[in-house]
Coordinates of C-alpha atoms and ligand atoms in Angstrom, one line a residue:
M1 CA -82.1 287.1 145.8
S2 CA -80.5 285.9 149.0
E3 CA -80.4 289.3 150.6
K4 CA -84.1 289.7 150.2
F5 CA -85.2 286.7 152.2
S6 CA -85.0 286.5 156.0
P7 CA -81.8 285.1 157.5
T8 CA -83.5 281.8 158.4
L9 CA -84.3 281.2 154.7
R10 CA -80.9 282.3 153.7
I11 CA -79.0 280.2 156.2
G12 CA -79.0 277.4 153.7
D13 CA -76.7 279.4 151.5
L14 CA -73.7 278.2 153.4
S15 CA -73.1 274.9 151.7
D16 CA -76.3 273.1 150.6
F17 CA -76.2 274.7 147.2
I18 CA -75.8 272.3 144.3
A19 CA -76.0 274.6 141.3
P20 CA -78.0 277.7 140.6
S21 CA -81.4 276.8 139.1
Q22 CA -80.7 273.1 138.9
A23 CA -80.8 272.3 142.6
C24 CA -84.6 272.4 142.9
V25 CA -86.0 269.5 144.7
V26 CA -89.3 270.2 143.0
S27 CA -87.7 269.8 139.6
L28 CA -86.2 266.5 140.7
K29 CA -89.6 265.2 141.7
G30 CA -91.5 266.4 138.7
L31 CA -89.6 267.5 135.6
K32 CA -88.4 265.2 132.9
T33 CA -84.7 264.6 133.0
T34 CA -82.5 262.5 130.8
A35 CA -79.7 260.3 132.1
P36 CA -79.3 262.0 135.4
N37 CA -75.9 261.8 137.1
T38 CA -75.8 259.6 140.1
V39 CA -73.7 260.4 143.1
K40 CA -73.0 257.4 145.3
R41 CA -71.5 257.8 148.8
D42 CA -71.7 255.0 151.3
K43 CA -75.4 253.9 151.5
H44 CA -76.8 257.2 150.2
E45 CA -77.8 257.6 146.6
V46 CA -79.1 260.8 145.2
A47 CA -79.9 261.8 141.7
I48 CA -78.6 265.3 140.7
A49 CA -80.0 266.8 137.6
N50 CA -77.4 267.2 134.9
K51 CA -77.3 270.8 133.9
E52 CA -77.0 270.1 130.2
Q53 CA -79.6 267.4 130.0
T54 CA -82.6 268.7 132.0
D55 CA -85.4 270.8 130.7
P56 CA -85.2 274.3 132.1
V57 CA -86.4 274.5 135.7
K58 CA -89.5 276.6 136.0
I59 CA -91.7 276.2 139.0
S60 CA -94.2 278.5 140.7
L61 CA -93.8 279.9 144.2
K62 CA -96.5 277.6 145.3
D63 CA -94.4 274.6 144.5
C64 CA -91.3 276.0 146.3
L65 CA -90.5 274.2 149.5
A66 CA -88.2 277.1 150.6
C67 CA -85.5 274.5 151.0
S68 CA -82.8 277.1 150.4
G69 CA -81.5 275.1 147.5
C70 CA -81.7 278.0 145.2
I71 CA -82.5 281.1 147.2
T72 CA -79.1 282.5 146.1
S73 CA -80.2 282.3 142.5
A74 CA -82.4 285.2 141.3
E75 CA -83.7 283.2 138.3
T76 CA -84.9 280.0 139.8
V77 CA -88.0 280.8 141.8
M78 CA -90.4 282.3 139.4
L79 CA -92.0 285.4 140.9
E80 CA -94.4 285.8 138.0
K81 CA -97.5 285.5 140.1
Q82 CA -96.3 288.0 142.7
S83 CA -94.9 290.8 140.6
L84 CA -95.8 294.3 139.7
D85 CA -96.7 293.2 136.2
D86 CA -99.2 290.7 137.5
F87 CA -100.7 293.4 139.8
L88 CA -101.1 295.9 136.9
S89 CA -102.5 293.2 134.6
N90 CA -105.2 292.3 137.1
I91 CA -106.2 296.0 137.2
D92 CA -106.6 295.8 133.4
K93 CA -108.7 292.7 133.7
G94 CA -111.3 294.6 135.6
K95 CA -110.9 292.8 139.0
A96 CA -111.8 294.6 142.1
I97 CA -108.3 295.3 143.5
I98 CA -107.9 295.7 147.3
V99 CA -104.5 296.6 148.7
S100 CA -103.6 295.9 152.4
L101 CA -100.7 297.9 153.6
S102 CA -98.4 296.8 156.5
P103 CA -97.4 299.5 159.1
Q104 CA -93.7 298.5 158.6
S105 CA -94.0 299.4 154.9
R106 CA -95.7 302.6 155.8
A107 CA -92.7 303.5 158.0
S108 CA -90.2 302.6 155.4
L109 CA -91.8 304.8 152.8
A110 CA -92.2 307.6 155.4
V111 CA -88.5 307.6 156.1
Y112 CA -87.7 307.5 152.4
F113 CA -89.9 310.5 151.5
G114 CA -89.4 312.4 154.7
I115 CA -93.1 312.6 155.5
S116 CA -95.2 311.0 158.3
P117 CA -96.6 307.5 158.1
L118 CA -100.1 308.9 158.1
Q119 CA -99.3 311.1 155.1
V120 CA -97.8 308.0 153.4
F121 CA -101.0 306.1 154.0
K122 CA -103.2 308.9 152.6
K123 CA -100.9 309.6 149.6
L124 CA -100.6 305.8 148.8
T125 CA -104.4 305.7 148.9
T126 CA -104.5 308.5 146.3
F127 CA -101.8 306.8 144.2
F128 CA -103.3 303.3 144.2
K129 CA -106.8 304.6 143.5
S130 CA -105.5 306.6 140.6
L131 CA -104.4 303.2 139.2
G132 CA -107.9 301.7 139.6
V133 CA -107.6 300.2 143.1
K134 CA -111.0 299.9 144.9
A135 CA -109.9 300.1 148.5
V136 CA -106.7 300.5 150.6
F137 CA -106.8 298.8 154.0
D138 CA -104.3 298.5 156.9
T139 CA -102.9 295.3 158.3
S140 CA -102.8 296.9 161.8
S141 CA -106.5 296.1 162.0
S142 CA -106.0 292.4 161.2
R143 CA -102.9 292.4 163.5
D144 CA -105.3 293.3 166.3
L145 CA -107.4 290.2 165.4
T146 CA -104.3 288.1 165.4
L147 CA -103.4 289.5 168.8
I148 CA -106.8 288.8 170.4
E149 CA -106.8 285.2 169.1
T150 CA -103.2 284.8 170.3
C151 CA -104.1 286.1 173.8
N152 CA -107.0 283.7 173.9
E153 CA -105.0 280.7 172.8
F154 CA -102.2 281.5 175.3
V155 CA -104.6 281.8 178.3
N156 CA -106.2 278.5 177.3
R157 CA -102.9 276.7 177.0
Y158 CA -101.6 278.1 180.3
K159 CA -104.8 277.1 182.1
Q160 CA -104.7 273.6 180.6
I161 CA -101.2 273.1 181.8
Q162 CA -102.0 274.3 185.3
L163 CA -105.1 272.1 185.4
S164 CA -103.2 269.0 184.3
N165 CA -100.8 269.8 187.2
N166 CA -97.9 269.9 184.8
E167 CA -98.4 266.3 183.9
K168 CA -98.6 265.4 180.2
S169 CA -101.0 267.7 178.5
N170 CA -102.1 268.3 175.0
S171 CA -101.1 271.9 175.4
A172 CA -97.5 272.9 174.9
L173 CA -95.6 275.8 176.4
P174 CA -93.7 277.9 175.6
M175 CA -96.1 279.1 173.0
L176 CA -94.1 280.4 170.1
S177 CA -95.6 283.2 168.0
S178 CA -96.6 282.4 164.4
A179 CA -96.7 285.7 162.5
C180 CA -93.3 285.4 160.8
P181 CA -93.3 283.2 157.7
G182 CA -89.4 283.1 157.7
W183 CA -89.6 281.4 161.1
I184 CA -92.5 279.1 160.2
C185 CA -90.7 277.9 157.0
Y186 CA -87.6 277.2 159.0
A187 CA -89.5 275.4 161.7
E188 CA -91.3 273.2 159.2
K189 CA -88.3 272.6 157.0
Q190 CA -85.4 272.3 159.3
L191 CA -86.8 271.6 162.7
G192 CA -89.8 269.3 162.0
S193 CA -92.5 267.8 164.1
Y194 CA -91.0 268.3 167.6
I195 CA -91.3 272.1 167.4
L196 CA -94.7 272.4 165.6
P197 CA -97.0 271.9 168.7
F198 CA -95.4 274.8 170.4
I199 CA -96.2 277.3 167.6
S200 CA -99.4 279.3 168.0
S201 CA -102.1 278.2 165.5
V202 CA -103.1 281.8 164.8
K203 CA -102.6 283.0 161.3
S204 CA -100.4 286.0 160.6
P205 CA -102.0 289.5 160.1
Q206 CA -101.4 289.1 156.3
Q207 CA -103.5 285.9 156.2
I208 CA -106.1 287.2 158.7
I209 CA -106.8 290.3 156.6
G210 CA -106.9 288.0 153.5
A211 CA -109.4 285.7 155.2
T212 CA -111.5 288.7 156.4
I213 CA -111.6 290.3 153.0
K214 CA -112.4 287.1 151.0
H215 CA -114.9 285.6 153.6
H216 CA -116.6 288.6 154.9
I217 CA -115.7 292.1 153.7
C218 CA -116.2 291.4 150.0
Q219 CA -119.9 290.5 150.7
K220 CA -120.3 293.9 152.5
M221 CA -118.8 295.5 149.3
G222 CA -121.3 293.6 147.1
L223 CA -118.5 291.4 145.6
R224 CA -117.9 287.7 145.2
P225 CA -114.5 286.4 146.5
D226 CA -113.5 285.5 143.0
E227 CA -114.1 289.1 141.8
V228 CA -111.5 290.4 144.3
Y229 CA -107.8 290.5 143.7
H230 CA -106.2 291.1 147.1
V231 CA -102.6 292.4 147.3
T232 CA -100.6 293.0 150.4
V233 CA -97.7 295.4 150.8
M234 CA -95.2 293.7 153.2
P235 CA -91.6 294.2 154.5
C236 CA -90.2 290.9 153.3
Y237 CA -90.2 288.3 150.5
D238 CA -91.0 285.5 152.9
K239 CA -94.6 286.8 152.9
K240 CA -94.8 285.8 149.2
L241 CA -94.1 282.2 150.1
E242 CA -96.7 282.4 152.9
A243 CA -99.4 283.7 150.6
V244 CA -99.2 280.7 148.3
R245 CA -99.4 278.0 151.0
D246 CA -102.2 275.5 150.3
D247 CA -103.6 276.2 153.8
F248 CA -104.5 279.7 152.7
V249 CA -106.5 278.7 149.7
F250 CA -110.2 277.8 149.8
E251 CA -112.8 276.5 147.4
V252 CA -116.0 278.2 146.4
E253 CA -118.8 276.5 144.4
Q254 CA -119.4 277.8 140.9
E255 CA -122.9 278.7 139.6
D256 CA -122.6 275.8 137.1
A257 CA -122.8 272.8 139.5
N258 CA -121.0 270.7 136.8
K259 CA -117.9 272.7 137.1
N260 CA -115.3 272.1 139.8
G261 CA -115.1 274.5 142.7
L262 CA -113.0 277.7 142.2
R263 CA -109.8 277.8 144.3
I264 CA -109.4 281.2 145.9
A265 CA -106.4 282.5 147.7
E266 CA -106.8 284.7 150.7
V267 CA -104.0 286.8 149.4
D268 CA -103.5 286.9 145.6
S269 CA -100.2 288.7 145.5
V270 CA -97.6 290.3 147.8
L271 CA -95.6 293.3 146.9
T272 CA -92.7 294.3 149.0
T273 CA -92.2 297.9 150.1
G274 CA -89.3 298.2 147.7
E275 CA -91.5 297.0 144.8
V276 CA -94.1 299.7 145.7
L277 CA -91.4 302.3 145.5
D278 CA -90.4 300.9 142.1
L279 CA -94.0 301.3 141.0
I280 CA -94.1 304.9 142.2
K281 CA -90.9 305.6 140.2
F282 CA -92.1 303.7 137.2
K283 CA -95.3 305.8 137.1
A284 CA -93.1 308.9 137.4
V285 CA -95.3 310.2 140.3
D286 CA -94.1 313.1 142.5
F287 CA -95.2 311.2 145.6
E288 CA -94.7 314.0 148.2
T289 CA -97.0 316.4 146.4
L290 CA -99.8 314.0 145.8
D291 CA -103.1 314.9 147.5
D292 CA -104.1 313.2 150.7
S293 CA -107.1 311.0 150.3
P294 CA -109.4 310.0 153.1
L295 CA -108.6 306.5 154.5
D296 CA -110.9 303.6 153.8
K297 CA -112.3 302.9 157.3
M298 CA -113.8 299.5 156.7
L299 CA -110.6 297.7 157.6
T300 CA -108.2 300.4 158.9
N301 CA -107.1 301.3 162.4
V302 CA -108.0 305.0 162.1
S303 CA -110.0 307.0 164.7
E304 CA -112.7 309.5 163.9
E305 CA -110.2 312.2 164.5
G306 CA -107.9 310.7 161.8
Y307 CA -105.3 309.2 164.2
L308 CA -103.8 305.8 163.5
Y309 CA -103.7 303.5 166.4
G310 CA -101.8 300.3 167.3
V311 CA -99.8 298.5 169.9
A312 CA -96.2 299.0 171.2
G313 CA -93.7 296.9 169.3
S314 CA -92.6 297.4 165.7
S315 CA -92.9 293.7 164.9
G316 CA -96.6 293.4 166.0
G317 CA -96.3 293.7 169.8
Y318 CA -97.1 290.0 170.4
A319 CA -95.1 289.5 173.7
D320 CA -96.3 292.9 175.0
T321 CA -100.0 292.3 174.3
V322 CA -100.1 288.7 175.4
F323 CA -98.2 289.4 178.6
R324 CA -100.6 292.2 179.7
N325 CA -103.6 290.1 178.8
A326 CA -102.3 287.1 180.6
A327 CA -101.4 289.1 183.7
R328 CA -105.0 290.5 183.7
M329 CA -106.9 287.3 182.9
L330 CA -104.8 284.9 184.9
Y331 CA -103.6 287.0 187.9
G332 CA -105.9 290.0 188.0
R333 CA -102.9 292.3 187.5
E334 CA -103.3 295.5 185.4
I335 CA -99.9 296.6 184.1
E336 CA -99.7 300.3 183.3
G337 CA -96.9 301.9 181.3
P338 CA -94.1 300.2 179.2
L339 CA -93.1 296.6 180.2
A340 CA -89.7 296.3 181.8
F341 CA -88.0 294.1 179.2
K342 CA -84.5 293.1 180.2
S343 CA -81.9 292.6 177.5
L344 CA -80.1 289.2 177.7
R345 CA -77.4 288.6 175.1
N346 CA -78.4 291.6 173.0
M347 CA -81.3 293.9 172.2
D348 CA -82.8 291.1 170.0
F349 CA -83.1 288.8 172.9
R350 CA -85.1 290.3 175.8
E351 CA -87.3 288.9 178.5
V352 CA -89.9 290.2 180.9
T353 CA -91.4 288.4 184.0
L354 CA -94.4 288.8 186.3
E355 CA -93.9 287.7 189.9
V356 CA -96.8 286.9 192.3
D357 CA -96.0 286.2 195.9
G358 CA -92.3 286.0 195.1
K359 CA -92.8 283.4 192.4
V360 CA -92.3 284.0 188.7
V361 CA -95.7 283.2 187.1
L362 CA -95.2 284.6 183.6
K363 CA -91.9 284.6 181.8
F364 CA -91.9 286.0 178.2
A365 CA -89.2 286.7 175.7
L366 CA -88.6 288.5 172.4
C367 CA -86.3 286.6 170.2
Y368 CA -85.3 288.1 166.9
G369 CA -82.8 286.8 164.3
F370 CA -81.5 283.3 163.6
Q371 CA -78.7 283.2 166.2
N372 CA -81.0 283.9 169.1
L373 CA -83.6 281.6 167.6
Q374 CA -81.2 278.7 167.7
N375 CA -80.9 279.1 171.5
I376 CA -84.6 278.9 172.0
V377 CA -85.2 275.9 169.8
R378 CA -82.3 274.0 171.3
K379 CA -83.8 274.5 174.8
V380 CA -87.3 273.6 173.6
K381 CA -86.0 270.4 172.1
I382 CA -84.4 269.2 175.3
G383 CA -87.3 270.4 177.4
K384 CA -85.3 273.1 179.2
C385 CA -87.0 276.2 178.0
D386 CA -88.7 277.9 180.9
Y387 CA -90.4 280.7 178.9
H388 CA -94.2 280.7 178.7
F389 CA -94.3 282.7 175.5
V390 CA -91.7 283.7 172.9
E391 CA -92.2 286.3 170.2
V392 CA -90.1 284.9 167.4
M393 CA -89.0 286.9 164.3
A394 CA -86.5 285.7 161.8
C395 CA -85.0 289.1 161.0
P396 CA -82.5 290.7 163.4
S397 CA -84.3 293.8 164.8
G398 CA -87.6 292.4 163.5
C399 CA -89.9 293.4 160.7
L400 CA -88.7 297.0 160.2
N401 CA -85.5 295.4 159.0
G402 CA -87.2 292.9 156.6
G403 CA -85.5 292.1 153.3
G404 CA -88.2 293.8 151.2
Q405 CA -87.9 297.2 152.9
I406 CA -86.3 300.2 151.1
K407 CA -82.5 300.1 151.3
P408 CA -80.5 302.8 153.0
K409 CA -79.7 305.8 150.9
P410 CA -76.1 306.6 149.9
Q411 CA -74.3 307.9 153.0
Q412 CA -76.9 306.4 155.3
S413 CA -75.8 303.3 157.3
P414 CA -78.2 300.4 157.9
K415 CA -78.1 301.3 161.6
E416 CA -79.1 304.9 161.0
L417 CA -81.9 303.8 158.8
L418 CA -83.2 301.4 161.4
Q419 CA -83.1 304.1 164.1
S420 CA -85.1 306.4 161.8
L421 CA -87.6 303.6 161.2
E422 CA -88.0 302.8 164.9
T423 CA -88.7 306.5 165.6
I424 CA -91.1 307.1 162.8
Y425 CA -93.0 303.8 163.2
M426 CA -94.9 305.1 166.2
E427 CA -95.4 308.7 164.8
N428 CA -99.1 309.5 164.5
V429 CA -99.9 306.2 166.3
L430 CA -101.9 306.1 169.5
I431 CA -101.4 303.0 171.6
K432 CA -104.6 301.2 172.1
D433 CA -105.6 297.8 173.5
P434 CA -106.7 295.5 170.6
F435 CA -109.6 294.4 172.8
E436 CA -110.9 298.0 172.7
N437 CA -110.7 298.2 168.9
L438 CA -114.3 298.9 167.8
L439 CA -113.6 297.7 164.3
V440 CA -112.4 294.3 165.6
K441 CA -115.4 294.2 168.0
S442 CA -117.7 294.6 165.1
L443 CA -116.0 291.8 163.2
Y444 CA -116.7 289.5 166.1
D445 CA -120.3 290.7 166.4
E446 CA -121.1 290.4 162.8
W447 CA -119.1 287.4 161.8
L448 CA -116.7 285.6 164.1
E449 CA -118.9 285.5 167.3
K450 CA -116.1 285.4 169.9
P451 CA -112.4 284.7 170.2
G452 CA -111.6 281.0 169.8
S453 CA -115.1 280.3 168.4
E454 CA -115.6 277.6 165.8
K455 CA -115.8 280.3 163.1
A456 CA -112.7 282.0 164.4
K457 CA -110.9 278.7 164.4
R458 CA -111.9 278.1 160.8
H459 CA -110.9 281.5 159.5
M460 CA -108.2 282.8 161.9
H461 CA -106.2 279.6 162.7
T462 CA -104.1 277.3 160.7
E463 CA -101.9 274.1 160.8
Y464 CA -98.2 273.4 160.2
H465 CA -96.7 270.5 158.4
P466 CA -93.2 269.0 158.9
M467 CA -91.6 268.8 155.5
V468 CA -89.4 266.0 154.4
K469 CA -85.7 267.1 154.3
S470 CA -84.7 268.2 150.9
V471 CA -82.1 266.5 148.8
T472 CA -79.9 269.5 149.2
A473 CA -80.1 269.3 153.0
Q474 CA -79.3 265.7 152.9
L475 CA -76.2 266.4 150.8
H476 CA -75.3 269.1 153.3
N477 CA -75.4 266.6 156.1
W478 CA -73.0 264.2 154.5
Ligands
SF4_1 S1 -86.0 277.0 147.4 FE1 -85.9 274.7 147.1 S2 -87.9 274.1 146.5 FE2 -87.8 276.3 146.2 S3 -87.3 276.6 144.1 FE3 -85.4 276.6 145.3 S4 -84.6 274.5 145.2 FE4 -86.8 274.5 144.6
SF4_2 S1 -89.2 289.1 160.9 FE1 -90.8 290.2 159.8 S2 -89.8 291.0 157.9 FE2 -88.5 289.3 158.8 S3 -89.2 287.5 157.7 FE3 -90.3 287.6 159.6 S4 -92.3 288.6 159.0 FE4 -90.8 289.0 157.4

């Protein structure tokens, strides 16, 4: 299990591990135990479940606090609700299944099968529809919504800080990106309340496509939200933990007013790229020879000519897009061509600046992987971080290197695989400003009104919650 999660979730492996499947803080809170052992050291007193005397630990992903207490144990976190079996059983139940595919998963399958990402998308559409899936969408489209809301939030924060003349303001800079659940989990669990105001309130592309499907698109398809079972295909396991957060569940009234409201998740299940490959193999499909199906255009970044489009940056292009937009909106500067990112310690820590009249007015960074992340959060904590925006990703090299991606083939090194993924990621993709995305424009016109509107805040933004330190973490600190 541990290799599958991002390094920030795995970092707890080092020594905060009591015993596989018996360390769960949730089990200590809720399950019946008999005569627990008690460990006393100084003033601390912590009950540790006795392996022989507890009921078996069985919790759902929703209960999991991602405290790292058991992430090294494959058995402990029950993946029942997020598995291929669950996906197939919901098809059998007659639900309207909608699949949303991430561009990183597309790239991983493209390298594996030796075909282009566009072909992967078309063949996966054929494959999923042969199983009974109703529509296959693309999270590049919701990523553009995420980017627009993030640009808007950044410009507002920056202006507020300028207006308040750098005195105490409700806005906090640097603004830290929010699309990576590995990072969010780490921030809530390990860093706590001091870091949370710096994190962008915009939901990740996975949750934004979930909200868009369940609150808007399903109506256009003539479906109720509870009739839709929405599955995403993602490059990491951390996305499964994200999908089950309470913040991403909403209630709808039932026809029978005496019944309690139905609780509906924006995303019902997350499959990793590797799990989709397992499904293709399980169904004994010759994937490369499948017919190409037309793409579902309702929520897909595909042009009339059949080209996919997106932004520069294989982890979502947050720093790139927000930087260009801020330069335009705040300083009237149009930046053509690639941004001049400068590597600092390594390729996973890069920065770019904009100077106006000899003064640095925008300073952005890309920060991937736990080691680099540590530097940023330390500086934020002591008030010495001079970046305005940081694109944070938990995995070294970003999302193409997520723990749910297809593993290297024999004789292929991880580095070679990553290079192939970086190259293929942009194949068939035209770079396009998210603000020019006609699909996204129509979503604002029909539904969200404008970036940062009340509706956009309700559906596209979220909150973070500091979590009480786990028992395992307390033990670690002794
Ligand atoms: S990660 Fe923590 S909360 Fe989640 S199942 Fe393991 S011990 Fe329990
Ligand atoms: S960097 Fe990307 S792949 Fe890795 S945990 Fe974050 S969202 Fe998942």
